[in-house]
mmCIF file of C-alpha atoms and ligand atoms in Angstrom:
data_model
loop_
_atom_site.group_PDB
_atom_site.id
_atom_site.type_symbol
_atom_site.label_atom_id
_atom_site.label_comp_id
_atom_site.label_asym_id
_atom_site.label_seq_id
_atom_site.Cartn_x
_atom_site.Cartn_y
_atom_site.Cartn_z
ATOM 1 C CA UNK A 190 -40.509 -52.548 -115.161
ATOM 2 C CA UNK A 191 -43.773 -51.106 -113.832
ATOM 3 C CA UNK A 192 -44.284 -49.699 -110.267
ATOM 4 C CA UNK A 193 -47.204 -51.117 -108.366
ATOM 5 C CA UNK A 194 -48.029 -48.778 -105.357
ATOM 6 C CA UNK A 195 -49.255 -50.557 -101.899
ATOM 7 C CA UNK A 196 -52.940 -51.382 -101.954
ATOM 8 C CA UNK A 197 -52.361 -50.592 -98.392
ATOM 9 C CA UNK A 198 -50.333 -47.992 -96.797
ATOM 10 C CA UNK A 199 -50.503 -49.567 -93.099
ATOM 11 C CA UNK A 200 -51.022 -52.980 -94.118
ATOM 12 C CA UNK A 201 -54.469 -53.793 -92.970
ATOM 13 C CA UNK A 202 -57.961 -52.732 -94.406
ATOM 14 C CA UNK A 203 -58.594 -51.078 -90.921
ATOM 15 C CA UNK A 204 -56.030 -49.139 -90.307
ATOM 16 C CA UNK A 205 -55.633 -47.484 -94.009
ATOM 17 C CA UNK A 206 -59.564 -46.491 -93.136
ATOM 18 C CA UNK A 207 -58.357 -45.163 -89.657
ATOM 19 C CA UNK A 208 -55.866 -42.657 -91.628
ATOM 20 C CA UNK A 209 -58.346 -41.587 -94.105
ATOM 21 C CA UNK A 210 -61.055 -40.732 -91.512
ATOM 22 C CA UNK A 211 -58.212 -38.650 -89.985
ATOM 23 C CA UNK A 212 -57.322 -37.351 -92.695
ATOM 24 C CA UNK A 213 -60.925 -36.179 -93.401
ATOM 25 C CA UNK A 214 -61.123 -34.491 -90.418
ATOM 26 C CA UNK A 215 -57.732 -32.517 -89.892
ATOM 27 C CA UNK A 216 -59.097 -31.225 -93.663
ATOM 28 C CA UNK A 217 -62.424 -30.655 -92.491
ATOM 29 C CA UNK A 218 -61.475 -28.981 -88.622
ATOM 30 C CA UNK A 219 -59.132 -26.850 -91.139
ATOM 31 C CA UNK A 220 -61.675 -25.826 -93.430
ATOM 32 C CA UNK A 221 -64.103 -24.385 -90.418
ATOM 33 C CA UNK A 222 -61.345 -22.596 -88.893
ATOM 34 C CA UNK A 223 -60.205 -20.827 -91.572
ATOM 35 C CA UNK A 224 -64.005 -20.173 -92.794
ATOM 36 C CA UNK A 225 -64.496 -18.550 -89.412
ATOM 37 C CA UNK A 226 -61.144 -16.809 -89.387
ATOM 38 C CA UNK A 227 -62.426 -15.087 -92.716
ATOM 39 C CA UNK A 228 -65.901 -14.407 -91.166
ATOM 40 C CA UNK A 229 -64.052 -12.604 -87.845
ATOM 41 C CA UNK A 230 -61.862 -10.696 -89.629
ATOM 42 C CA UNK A 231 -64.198 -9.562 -91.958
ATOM 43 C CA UNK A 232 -66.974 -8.888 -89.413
ATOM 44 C CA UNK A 233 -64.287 -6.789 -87.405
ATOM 45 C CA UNK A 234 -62.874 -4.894 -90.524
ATOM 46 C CA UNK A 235 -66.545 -3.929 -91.544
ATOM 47 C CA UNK A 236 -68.006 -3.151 -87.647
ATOM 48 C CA UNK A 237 -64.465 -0.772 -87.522
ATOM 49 C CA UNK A 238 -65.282 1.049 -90.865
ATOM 50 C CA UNK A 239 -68.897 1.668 -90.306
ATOM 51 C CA UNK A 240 -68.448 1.691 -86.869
ATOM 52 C CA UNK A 241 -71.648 -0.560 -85.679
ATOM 53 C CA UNK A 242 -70.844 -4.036 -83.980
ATOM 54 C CA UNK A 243 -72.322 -6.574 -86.381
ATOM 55 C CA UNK A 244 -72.944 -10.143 -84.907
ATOM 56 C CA UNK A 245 -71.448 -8.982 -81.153
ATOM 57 C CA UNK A 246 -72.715 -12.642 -80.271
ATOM 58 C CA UNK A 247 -70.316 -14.320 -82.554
ATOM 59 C CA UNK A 248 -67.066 -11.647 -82.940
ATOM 60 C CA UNK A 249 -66.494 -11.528 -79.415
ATOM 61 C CA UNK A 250 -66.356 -15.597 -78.893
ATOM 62 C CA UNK A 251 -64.933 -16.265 -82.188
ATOM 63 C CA UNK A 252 -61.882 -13.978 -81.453
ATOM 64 C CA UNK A 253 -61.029 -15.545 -78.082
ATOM 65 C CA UNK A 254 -60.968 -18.645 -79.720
ATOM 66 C CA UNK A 255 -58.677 -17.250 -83.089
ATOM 67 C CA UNK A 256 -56.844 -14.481 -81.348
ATOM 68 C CA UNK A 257 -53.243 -14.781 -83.213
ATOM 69 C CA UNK A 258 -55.183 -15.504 -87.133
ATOM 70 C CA UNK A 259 -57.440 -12.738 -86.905
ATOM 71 C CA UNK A 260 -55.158 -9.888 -85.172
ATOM 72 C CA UNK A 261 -52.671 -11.372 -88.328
ATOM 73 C CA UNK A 262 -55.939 -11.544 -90.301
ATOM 74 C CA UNK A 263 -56.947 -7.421 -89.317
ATOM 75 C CA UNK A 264 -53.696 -6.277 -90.208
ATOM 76 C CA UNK A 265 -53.948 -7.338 -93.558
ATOM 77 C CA UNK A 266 -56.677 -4.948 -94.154
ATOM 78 C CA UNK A 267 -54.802 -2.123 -91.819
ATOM 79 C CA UNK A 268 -56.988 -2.565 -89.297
ATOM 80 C CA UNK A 269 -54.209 -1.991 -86.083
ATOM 81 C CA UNK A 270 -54.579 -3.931 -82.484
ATOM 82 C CA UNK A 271 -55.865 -0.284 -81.106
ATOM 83 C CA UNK A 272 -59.071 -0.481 -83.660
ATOM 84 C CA UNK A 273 -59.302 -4.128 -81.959
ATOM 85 C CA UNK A 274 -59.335 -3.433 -78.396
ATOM 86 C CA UNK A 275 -61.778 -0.468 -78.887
ATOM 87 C CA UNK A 276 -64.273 -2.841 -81.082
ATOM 88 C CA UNK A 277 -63.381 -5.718 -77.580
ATOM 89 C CA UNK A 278 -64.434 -3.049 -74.991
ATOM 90 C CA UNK A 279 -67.385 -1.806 -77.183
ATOM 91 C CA UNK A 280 -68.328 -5.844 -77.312
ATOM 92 C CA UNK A 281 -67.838 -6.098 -72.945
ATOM 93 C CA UNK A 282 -69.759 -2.973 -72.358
ATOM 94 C CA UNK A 283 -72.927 -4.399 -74.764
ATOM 95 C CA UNK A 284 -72.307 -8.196 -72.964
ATOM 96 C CA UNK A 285 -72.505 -6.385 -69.526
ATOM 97 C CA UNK A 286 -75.011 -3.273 -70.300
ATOM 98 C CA UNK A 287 -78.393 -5.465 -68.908
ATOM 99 C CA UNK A 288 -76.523 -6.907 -65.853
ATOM 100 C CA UNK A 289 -75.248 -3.631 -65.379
ATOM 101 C CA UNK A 290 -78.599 -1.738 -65.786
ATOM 102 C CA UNK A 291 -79.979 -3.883 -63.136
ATOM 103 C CA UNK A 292 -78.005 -3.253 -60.307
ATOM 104 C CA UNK A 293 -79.043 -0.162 -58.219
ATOM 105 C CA UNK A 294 -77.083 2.713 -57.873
ATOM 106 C CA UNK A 295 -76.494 2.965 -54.370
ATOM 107 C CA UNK A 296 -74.311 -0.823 -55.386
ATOM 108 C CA UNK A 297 -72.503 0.711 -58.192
ATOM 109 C CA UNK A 298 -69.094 2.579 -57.917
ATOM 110 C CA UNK A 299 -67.427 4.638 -60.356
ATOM 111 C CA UNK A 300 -63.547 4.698 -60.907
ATOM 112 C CA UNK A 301 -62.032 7.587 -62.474
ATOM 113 C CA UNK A 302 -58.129 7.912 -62.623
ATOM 114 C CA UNK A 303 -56.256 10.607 -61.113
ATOM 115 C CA UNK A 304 -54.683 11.578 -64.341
ATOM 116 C CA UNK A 305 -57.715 13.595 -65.073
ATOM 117 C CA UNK A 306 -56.840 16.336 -62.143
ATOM 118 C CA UNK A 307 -55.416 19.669 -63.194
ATOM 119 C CA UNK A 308 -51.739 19.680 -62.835
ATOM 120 C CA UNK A 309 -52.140 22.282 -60.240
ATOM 121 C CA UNK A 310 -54.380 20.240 -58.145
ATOM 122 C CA UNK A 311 -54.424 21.010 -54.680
ATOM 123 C CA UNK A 312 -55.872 17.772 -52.869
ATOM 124 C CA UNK A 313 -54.461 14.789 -51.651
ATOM 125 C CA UNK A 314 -53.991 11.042 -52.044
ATOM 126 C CA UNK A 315 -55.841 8.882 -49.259
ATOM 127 C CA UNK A 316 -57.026 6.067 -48.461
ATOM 128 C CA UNK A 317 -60.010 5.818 -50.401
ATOM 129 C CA UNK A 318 -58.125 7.838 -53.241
ATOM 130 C CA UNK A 319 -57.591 11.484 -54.355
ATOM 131 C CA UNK A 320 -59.813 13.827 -51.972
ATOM 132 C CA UNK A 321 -61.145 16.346 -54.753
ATOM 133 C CA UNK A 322 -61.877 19.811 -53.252
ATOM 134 C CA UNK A 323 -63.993 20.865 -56.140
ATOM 135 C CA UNK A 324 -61.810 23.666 -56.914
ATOM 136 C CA UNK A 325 -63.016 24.265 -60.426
ATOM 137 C CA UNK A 326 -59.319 23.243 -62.204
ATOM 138 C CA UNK A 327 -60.666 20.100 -63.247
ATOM 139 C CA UNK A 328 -63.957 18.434 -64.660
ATOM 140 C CA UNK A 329 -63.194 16.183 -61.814
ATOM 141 C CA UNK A 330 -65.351 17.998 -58.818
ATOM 142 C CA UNK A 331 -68.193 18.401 -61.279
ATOM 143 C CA UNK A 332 -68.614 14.805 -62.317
ATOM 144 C CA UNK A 333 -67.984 13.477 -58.669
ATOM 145 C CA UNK A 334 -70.854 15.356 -57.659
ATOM 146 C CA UNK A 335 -73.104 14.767 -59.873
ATOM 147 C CA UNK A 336 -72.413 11.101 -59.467
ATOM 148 C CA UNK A 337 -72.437 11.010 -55.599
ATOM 149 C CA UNK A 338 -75.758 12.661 -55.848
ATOM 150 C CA UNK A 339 -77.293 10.072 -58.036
ATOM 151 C CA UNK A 340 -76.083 7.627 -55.737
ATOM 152 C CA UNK A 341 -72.837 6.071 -56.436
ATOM 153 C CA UNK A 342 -69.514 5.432 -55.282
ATOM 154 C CA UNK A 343 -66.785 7.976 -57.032
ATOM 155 C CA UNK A 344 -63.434 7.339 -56.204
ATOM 156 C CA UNK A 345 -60.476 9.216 -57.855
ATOM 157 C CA UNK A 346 -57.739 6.361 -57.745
ATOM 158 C CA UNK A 347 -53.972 6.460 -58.868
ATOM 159 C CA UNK A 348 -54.232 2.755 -60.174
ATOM 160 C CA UNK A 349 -55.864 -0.472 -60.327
ATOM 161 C CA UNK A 350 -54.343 -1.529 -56.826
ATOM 162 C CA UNK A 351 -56.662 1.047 -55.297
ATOM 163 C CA UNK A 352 -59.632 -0.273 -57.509
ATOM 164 C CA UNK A 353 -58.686 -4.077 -55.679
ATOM 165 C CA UNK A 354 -58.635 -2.412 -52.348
ATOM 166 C CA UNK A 355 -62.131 -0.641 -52.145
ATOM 167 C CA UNK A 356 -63.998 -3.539 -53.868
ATOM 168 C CA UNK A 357 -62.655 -5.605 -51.223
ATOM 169 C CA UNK A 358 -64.093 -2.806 -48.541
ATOM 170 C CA UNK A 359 -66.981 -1.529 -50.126
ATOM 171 C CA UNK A 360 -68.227 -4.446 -52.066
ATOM 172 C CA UNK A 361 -70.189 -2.912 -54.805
ATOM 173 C CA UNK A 362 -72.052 -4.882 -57.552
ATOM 174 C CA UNK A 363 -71.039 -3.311 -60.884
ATOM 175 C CA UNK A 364 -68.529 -0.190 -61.343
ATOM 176 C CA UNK A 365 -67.538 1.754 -64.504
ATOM 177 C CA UNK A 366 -64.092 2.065 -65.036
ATOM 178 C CA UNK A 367 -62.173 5.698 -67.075
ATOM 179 C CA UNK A 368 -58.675 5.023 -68.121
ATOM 180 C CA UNK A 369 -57.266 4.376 -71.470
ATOM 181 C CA UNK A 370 -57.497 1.953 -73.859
ATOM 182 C CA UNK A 371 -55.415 -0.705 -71.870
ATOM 183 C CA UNK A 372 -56.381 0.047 -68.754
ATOM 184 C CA UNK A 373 -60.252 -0.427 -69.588
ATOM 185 C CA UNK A 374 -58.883 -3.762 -71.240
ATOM 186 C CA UNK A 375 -56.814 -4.722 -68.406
ATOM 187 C CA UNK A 376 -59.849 -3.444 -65.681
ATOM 188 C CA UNK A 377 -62.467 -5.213 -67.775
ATOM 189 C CA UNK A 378 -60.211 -8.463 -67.740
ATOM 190 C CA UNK A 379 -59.895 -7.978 -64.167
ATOM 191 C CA UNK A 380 -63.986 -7.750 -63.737
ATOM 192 C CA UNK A 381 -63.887 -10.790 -65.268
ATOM 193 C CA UNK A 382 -61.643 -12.953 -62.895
ATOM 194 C CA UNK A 383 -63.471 -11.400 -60.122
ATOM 195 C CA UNK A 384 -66.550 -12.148 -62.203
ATOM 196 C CA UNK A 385 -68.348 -8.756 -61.338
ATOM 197 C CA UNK A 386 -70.256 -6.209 -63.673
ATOM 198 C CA UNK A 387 -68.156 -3.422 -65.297
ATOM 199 C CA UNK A 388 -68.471 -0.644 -67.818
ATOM 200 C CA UNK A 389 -65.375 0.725 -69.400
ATOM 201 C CA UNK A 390 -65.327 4.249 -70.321
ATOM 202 C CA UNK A 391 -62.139 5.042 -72.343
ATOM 203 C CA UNK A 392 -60.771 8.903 -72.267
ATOM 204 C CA UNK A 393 -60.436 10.971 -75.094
ATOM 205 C CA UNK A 394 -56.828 11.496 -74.520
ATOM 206 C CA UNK A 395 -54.492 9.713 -72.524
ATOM 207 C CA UNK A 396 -50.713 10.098 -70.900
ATOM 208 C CA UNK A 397 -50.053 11.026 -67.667
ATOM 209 C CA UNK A 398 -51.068 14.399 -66.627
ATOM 210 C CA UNK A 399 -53.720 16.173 -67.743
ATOM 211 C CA UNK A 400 -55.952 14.163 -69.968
ATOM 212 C CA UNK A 401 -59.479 14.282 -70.951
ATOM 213 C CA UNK A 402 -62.579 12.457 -71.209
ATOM 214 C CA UNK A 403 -66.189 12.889 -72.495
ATOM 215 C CA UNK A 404 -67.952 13.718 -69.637
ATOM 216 C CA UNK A 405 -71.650 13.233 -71.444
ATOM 217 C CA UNK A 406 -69.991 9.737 -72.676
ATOM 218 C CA UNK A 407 -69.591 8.611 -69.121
ATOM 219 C CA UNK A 408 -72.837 10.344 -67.563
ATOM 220 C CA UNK A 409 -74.458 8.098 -70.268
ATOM 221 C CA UNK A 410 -73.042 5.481 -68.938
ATOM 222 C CA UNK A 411 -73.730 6.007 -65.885
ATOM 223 C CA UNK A 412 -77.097 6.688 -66.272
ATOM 224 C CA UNK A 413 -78.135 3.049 -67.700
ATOM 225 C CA UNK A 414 -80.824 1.586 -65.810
ATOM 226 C CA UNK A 415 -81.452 5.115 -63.761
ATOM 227 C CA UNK A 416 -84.686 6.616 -64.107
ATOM 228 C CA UNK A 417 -83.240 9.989 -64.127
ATOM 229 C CA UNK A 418 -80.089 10.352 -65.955
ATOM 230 C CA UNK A 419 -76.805 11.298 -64.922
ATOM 231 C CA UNK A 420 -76.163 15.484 -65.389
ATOM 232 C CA UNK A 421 -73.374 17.153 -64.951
ATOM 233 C CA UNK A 422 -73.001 20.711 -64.245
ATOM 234 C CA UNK A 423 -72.246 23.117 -67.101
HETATM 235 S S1 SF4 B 1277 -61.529 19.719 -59.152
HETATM 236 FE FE1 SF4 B 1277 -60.778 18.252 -57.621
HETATM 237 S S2 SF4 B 1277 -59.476 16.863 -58.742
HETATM 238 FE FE2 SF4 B 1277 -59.769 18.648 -60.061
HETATM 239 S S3 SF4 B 1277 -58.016 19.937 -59.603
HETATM 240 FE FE3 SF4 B 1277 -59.645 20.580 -58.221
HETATM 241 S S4 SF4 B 1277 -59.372 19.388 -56.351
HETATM 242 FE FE4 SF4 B 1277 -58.137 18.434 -57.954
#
């Protein structure tokens, strides 16, 4: 005997029209997610290879909004979740750069973490943070200086409770954060809540004693929006 299937699944014109419309859709929603998944991941896999940030307006956005499929997405081309975070911080400091360069100096502060000091360093932790001495063991007294003279706020600070602390007393408009890759992703996250300007600068190595940054890479930094740039000594 021959099957017949249902004219109608829901038995009513209307209804089987609702379901198809839906239908459509859920395809269609599909369809533009997974288009733009391919577009992120791709964009991020070829601004990590030849590192340049191609379409910063849409990559930083679009990964927000497809976290979990395009970190999946990366790794599938090796691209690890340290290449991401450095292209996210790259994408920040370019989103912030002409707020940033607005603000004067004298409202800026500057962050750097204690972890930078010579192991043999002889100051000490107060309130505002680590006193430096400029004792030469360290690139630390050199690039406080030269920062205090061009007119910010340095502070040497064990950890981001200190950074909470002095924004609440000194109240600066932008800051540039040193630390390592999570820390400038945690600190840049925190700008954000707080919504205030901030400039990550990530070190060159990391751990807990002893590490080391670019100098010039942060005096560049630094120096955005100045007229005279940001020199340290030699
Ligand atoms: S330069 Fe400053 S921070 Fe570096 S070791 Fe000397 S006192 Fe400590």
């Amino acid at each position: 005997m021959p099957v017949t299937l249902p004219i109608s699944i829901f038995g009513h014109p209307y209804w089987d029209s609702l379901a198809l419309m839906i239908g459509q859709a859920a395809l269609l929603i599909f369809f533009v997610w997974f288009a733009l998944v391919v577009i992120t991941v791709l964009l991020f896999v070829v601004s990590i290879r030849k590192k340049h940030l191609y379409c910063p307006w849409l990559l930083r956005p679009a990964y927000l909004l497809l976290k979990g499929a395009v970190r999946t997405g990366c790794r599938m081309f090796g691209i690890d979740d340290t290449e991401i975070t450095t292209v996210l911080i790259r994408l920040e400091n370019d989103v912030n750069r002409d707020e940033f360069a607005s603000v004067p100096v004298q409202e800026r502060a500057v962050f750097l973490p204690h972890c930078l000091r010579s192991a043999k360093c002889p100051a000490h932790l107060t309130p505002l943070g680590i006193k430096c001495l400029d004792c030469d063991r360290c690139g630390l007294g050199m690039a406080t200086n030269a920062l205090t003279d061009a007119g910010y706020l340095v502070f040497i600070v064990p950890g981001s409770t200190y950074i909470k602390r002095l924004l609440k007393r000194f109240h600066p408009r932008a800051m540039i954060g040193v630390g390592c890759l999570m820390e400038i992703k945690q600190f840049q996250e925190m700008a954000r809540k707080i919504e205030m300007t901030a400039m990550g600068v990530v070190m060159k190595s990391d751990g807990c004693v002893e590490t080391t940054l670019e100098w010039d890479e942060l005096f560049e930094v630094a120096s955005i929006g100045l007229e005279k740039p940001v020199v340290g000594r030699k």
